[in-house]
mmCIF file of C-alpha atoms in Angstrom:
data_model
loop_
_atom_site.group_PDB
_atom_site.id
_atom_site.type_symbol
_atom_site.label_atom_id
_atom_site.label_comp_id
_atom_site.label_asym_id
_atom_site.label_seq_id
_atom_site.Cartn_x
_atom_site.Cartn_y
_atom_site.Cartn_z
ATOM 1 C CA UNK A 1 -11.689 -4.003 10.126
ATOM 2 C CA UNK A 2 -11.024 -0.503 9.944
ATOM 3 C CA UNK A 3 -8.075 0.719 7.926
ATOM 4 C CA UNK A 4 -6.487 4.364 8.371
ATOM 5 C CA UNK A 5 -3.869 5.572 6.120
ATOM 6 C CA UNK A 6 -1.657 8.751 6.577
ATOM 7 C CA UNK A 7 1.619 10.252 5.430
ATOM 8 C CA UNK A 8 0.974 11.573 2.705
ATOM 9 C CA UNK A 9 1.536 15.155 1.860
ATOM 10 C CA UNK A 10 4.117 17.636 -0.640
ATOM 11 C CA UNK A 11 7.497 16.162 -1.840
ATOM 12 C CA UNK A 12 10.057 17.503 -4.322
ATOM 13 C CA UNK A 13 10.915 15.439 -6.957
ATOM 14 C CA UNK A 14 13.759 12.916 -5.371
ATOM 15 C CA UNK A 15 12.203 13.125 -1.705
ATOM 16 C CA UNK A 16 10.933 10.794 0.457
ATOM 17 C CA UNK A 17 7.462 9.941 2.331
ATOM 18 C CA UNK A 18 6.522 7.352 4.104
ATOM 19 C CA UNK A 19 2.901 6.292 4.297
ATOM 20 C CA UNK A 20 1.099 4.324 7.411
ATOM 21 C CA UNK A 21 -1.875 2.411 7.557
ATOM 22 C CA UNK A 22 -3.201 0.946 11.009
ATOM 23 C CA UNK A 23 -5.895 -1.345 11.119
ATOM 24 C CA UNK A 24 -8.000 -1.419 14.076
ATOM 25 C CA UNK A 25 -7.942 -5.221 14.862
ATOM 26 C CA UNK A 26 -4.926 -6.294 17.134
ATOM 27 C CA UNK A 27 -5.185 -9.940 14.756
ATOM 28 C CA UNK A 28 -3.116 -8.440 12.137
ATOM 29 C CA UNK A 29 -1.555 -11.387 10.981
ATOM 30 C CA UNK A 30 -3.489 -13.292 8.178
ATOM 31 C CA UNK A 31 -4.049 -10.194 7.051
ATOM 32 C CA UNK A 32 -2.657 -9.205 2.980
ATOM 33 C CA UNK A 33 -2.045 -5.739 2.120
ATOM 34 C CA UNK A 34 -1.818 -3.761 -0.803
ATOM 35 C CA UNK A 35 -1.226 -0.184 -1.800
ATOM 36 C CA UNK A 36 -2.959 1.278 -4.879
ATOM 37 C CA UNK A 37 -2.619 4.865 -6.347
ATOM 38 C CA UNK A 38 -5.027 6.905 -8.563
ATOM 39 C CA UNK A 39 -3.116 9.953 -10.382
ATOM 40 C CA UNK A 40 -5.475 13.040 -11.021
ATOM 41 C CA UNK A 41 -7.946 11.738 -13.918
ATOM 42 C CA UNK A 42 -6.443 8.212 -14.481
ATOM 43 C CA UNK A 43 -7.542 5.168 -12.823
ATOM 44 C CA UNK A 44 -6.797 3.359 -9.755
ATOM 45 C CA UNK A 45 -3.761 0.880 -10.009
ATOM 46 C CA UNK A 46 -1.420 -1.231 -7.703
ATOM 47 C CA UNK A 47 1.636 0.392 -6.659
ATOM 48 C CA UNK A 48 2.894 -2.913 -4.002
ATOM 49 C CA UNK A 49 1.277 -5.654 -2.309
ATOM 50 C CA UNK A 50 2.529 -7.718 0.765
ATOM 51 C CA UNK A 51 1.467 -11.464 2.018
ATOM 52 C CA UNK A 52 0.271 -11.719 5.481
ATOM 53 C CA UNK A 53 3.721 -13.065 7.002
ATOM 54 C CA UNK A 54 5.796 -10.505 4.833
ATOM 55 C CA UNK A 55 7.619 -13.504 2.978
ATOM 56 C CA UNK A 56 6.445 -12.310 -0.676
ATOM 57 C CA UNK A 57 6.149 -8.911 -1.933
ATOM 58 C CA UNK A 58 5.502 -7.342 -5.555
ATOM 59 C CA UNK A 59 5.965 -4.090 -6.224
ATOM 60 C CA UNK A 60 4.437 -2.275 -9.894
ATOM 61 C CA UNK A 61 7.148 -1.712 -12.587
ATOM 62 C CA UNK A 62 6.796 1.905 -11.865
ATOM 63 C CA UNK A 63 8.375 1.796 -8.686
ATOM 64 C CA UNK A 64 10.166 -1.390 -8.450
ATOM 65 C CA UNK A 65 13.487 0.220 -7.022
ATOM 66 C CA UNK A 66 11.999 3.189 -5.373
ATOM 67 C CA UNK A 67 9.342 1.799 -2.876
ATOM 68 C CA UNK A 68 9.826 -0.654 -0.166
ATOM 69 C CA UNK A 69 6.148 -1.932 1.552
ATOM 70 C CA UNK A 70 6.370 -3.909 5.149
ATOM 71 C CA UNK A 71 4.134 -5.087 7.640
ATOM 72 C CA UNK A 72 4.561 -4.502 11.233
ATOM 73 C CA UNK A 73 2.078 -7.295 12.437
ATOM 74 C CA UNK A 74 2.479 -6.644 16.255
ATOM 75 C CA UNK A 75 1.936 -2.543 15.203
ATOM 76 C CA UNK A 76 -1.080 -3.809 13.078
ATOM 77 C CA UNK A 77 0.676 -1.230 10.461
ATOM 78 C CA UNK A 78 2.051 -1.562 6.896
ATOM 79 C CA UNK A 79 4.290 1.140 5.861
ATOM 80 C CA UNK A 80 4.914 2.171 2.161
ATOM 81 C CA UNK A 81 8.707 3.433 2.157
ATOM 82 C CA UNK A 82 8.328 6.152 -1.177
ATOM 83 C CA UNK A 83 12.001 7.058 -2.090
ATOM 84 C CA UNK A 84 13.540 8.778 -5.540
ATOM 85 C CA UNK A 85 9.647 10.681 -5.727
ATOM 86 C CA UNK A 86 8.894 11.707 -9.346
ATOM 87 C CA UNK A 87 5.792 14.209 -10.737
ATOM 88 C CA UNK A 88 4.378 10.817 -12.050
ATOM 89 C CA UNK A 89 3.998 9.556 -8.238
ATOM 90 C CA UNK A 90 1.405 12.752 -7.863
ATOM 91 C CA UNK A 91 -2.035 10.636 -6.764
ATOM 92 C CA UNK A 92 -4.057 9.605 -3.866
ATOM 93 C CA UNK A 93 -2.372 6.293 -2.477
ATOM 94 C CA UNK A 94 -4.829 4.101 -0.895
ATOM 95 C CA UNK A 95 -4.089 1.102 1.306
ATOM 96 C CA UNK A 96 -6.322 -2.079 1.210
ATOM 97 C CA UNK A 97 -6.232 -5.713 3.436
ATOM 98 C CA UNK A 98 -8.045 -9.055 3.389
ATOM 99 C CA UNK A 99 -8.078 -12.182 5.195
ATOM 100 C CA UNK A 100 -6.415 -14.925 3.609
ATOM 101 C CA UNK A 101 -5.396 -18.384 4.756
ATOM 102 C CA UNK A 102 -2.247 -18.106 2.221
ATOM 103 C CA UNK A 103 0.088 -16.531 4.238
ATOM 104 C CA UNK A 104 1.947 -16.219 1.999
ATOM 105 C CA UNK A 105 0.809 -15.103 -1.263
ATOM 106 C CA UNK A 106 0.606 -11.346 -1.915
ATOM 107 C CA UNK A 107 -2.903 -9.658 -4.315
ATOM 108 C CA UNK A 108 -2.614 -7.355 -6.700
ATOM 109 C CA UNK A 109 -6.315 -6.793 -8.051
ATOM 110 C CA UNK A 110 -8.478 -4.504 -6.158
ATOM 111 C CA UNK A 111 -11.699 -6.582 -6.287
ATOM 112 C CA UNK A 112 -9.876 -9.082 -4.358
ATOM 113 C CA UNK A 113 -9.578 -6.862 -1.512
ATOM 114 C CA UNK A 114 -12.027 -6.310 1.278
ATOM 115 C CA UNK A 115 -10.978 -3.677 3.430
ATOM 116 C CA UNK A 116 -10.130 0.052 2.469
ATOM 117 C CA UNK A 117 -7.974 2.769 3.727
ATOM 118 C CA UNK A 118 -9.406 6.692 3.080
ATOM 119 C CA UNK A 119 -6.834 7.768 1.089
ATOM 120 C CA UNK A 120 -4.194 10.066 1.419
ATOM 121 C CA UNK A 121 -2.992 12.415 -1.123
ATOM 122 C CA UNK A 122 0.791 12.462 -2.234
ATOM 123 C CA UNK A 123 1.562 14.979 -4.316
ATOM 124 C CA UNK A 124 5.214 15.286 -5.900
ATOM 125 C CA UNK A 125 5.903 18.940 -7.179
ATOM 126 C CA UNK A 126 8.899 21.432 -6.888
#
């Protein structure tokens, strides 16, 4: 599985983005997804994670509020919904999936996830 991630780009401080990612199989669905961040010279950390049917979501302290994450399983897509930006948002967001059989429990470690997104760089700046 293939994962392509997009959206990302310049936002002033209390804007909006939206990011994308599309895998390449049409069998979305017992598929988990997380978003992770890494802010120029710090490392890589969870920003929200979704379970394969949607049903449970977590979201990092940092943005609980701000973000919303979805899945669009017949899309193949998971959207991170980025609202209230701040500087501190500045970083490369990566998205990430694997296969589980619990549909509905969401992952918030990186190791635990298989497939990777390229990155795409968010940067928050008036």
């Amino acid at each position: 599985v293939q994962l392509q991630a997009s959206g990302g780009g310049l936002a002033q401080p209390g804007g909006s983005l939206t990011l994308s990612c599309v895998a390449s199989t049409p069998l979305f669905n017992p598929y988990a997804v997380g978003w992770f961040r890494q802010p120029p010279g710090k490392e890589r950390e969870i920003v929200a994670a979704i379970s394969a049917t949607g049903s449970s979501q977590y979201f990092a302290a940092t943005v609980k509020g701000r973000f919303t994450i979805t899945k669009d399983r017949a899309k193949s897509t998971a959207y991170l919904q980025m609202n209230g930006l701040e500087p501190e948002d500045t970083a490369i967001y990566y998205c990430a999936a694997l296969y589980t059989i619990y549909s509905d429990t969401y992952y918030v470690n990186s190791h635990e996830y298989t497939y990777w997104g390229q990155g795409t760089l968010v940067t928050v700046s008036s």
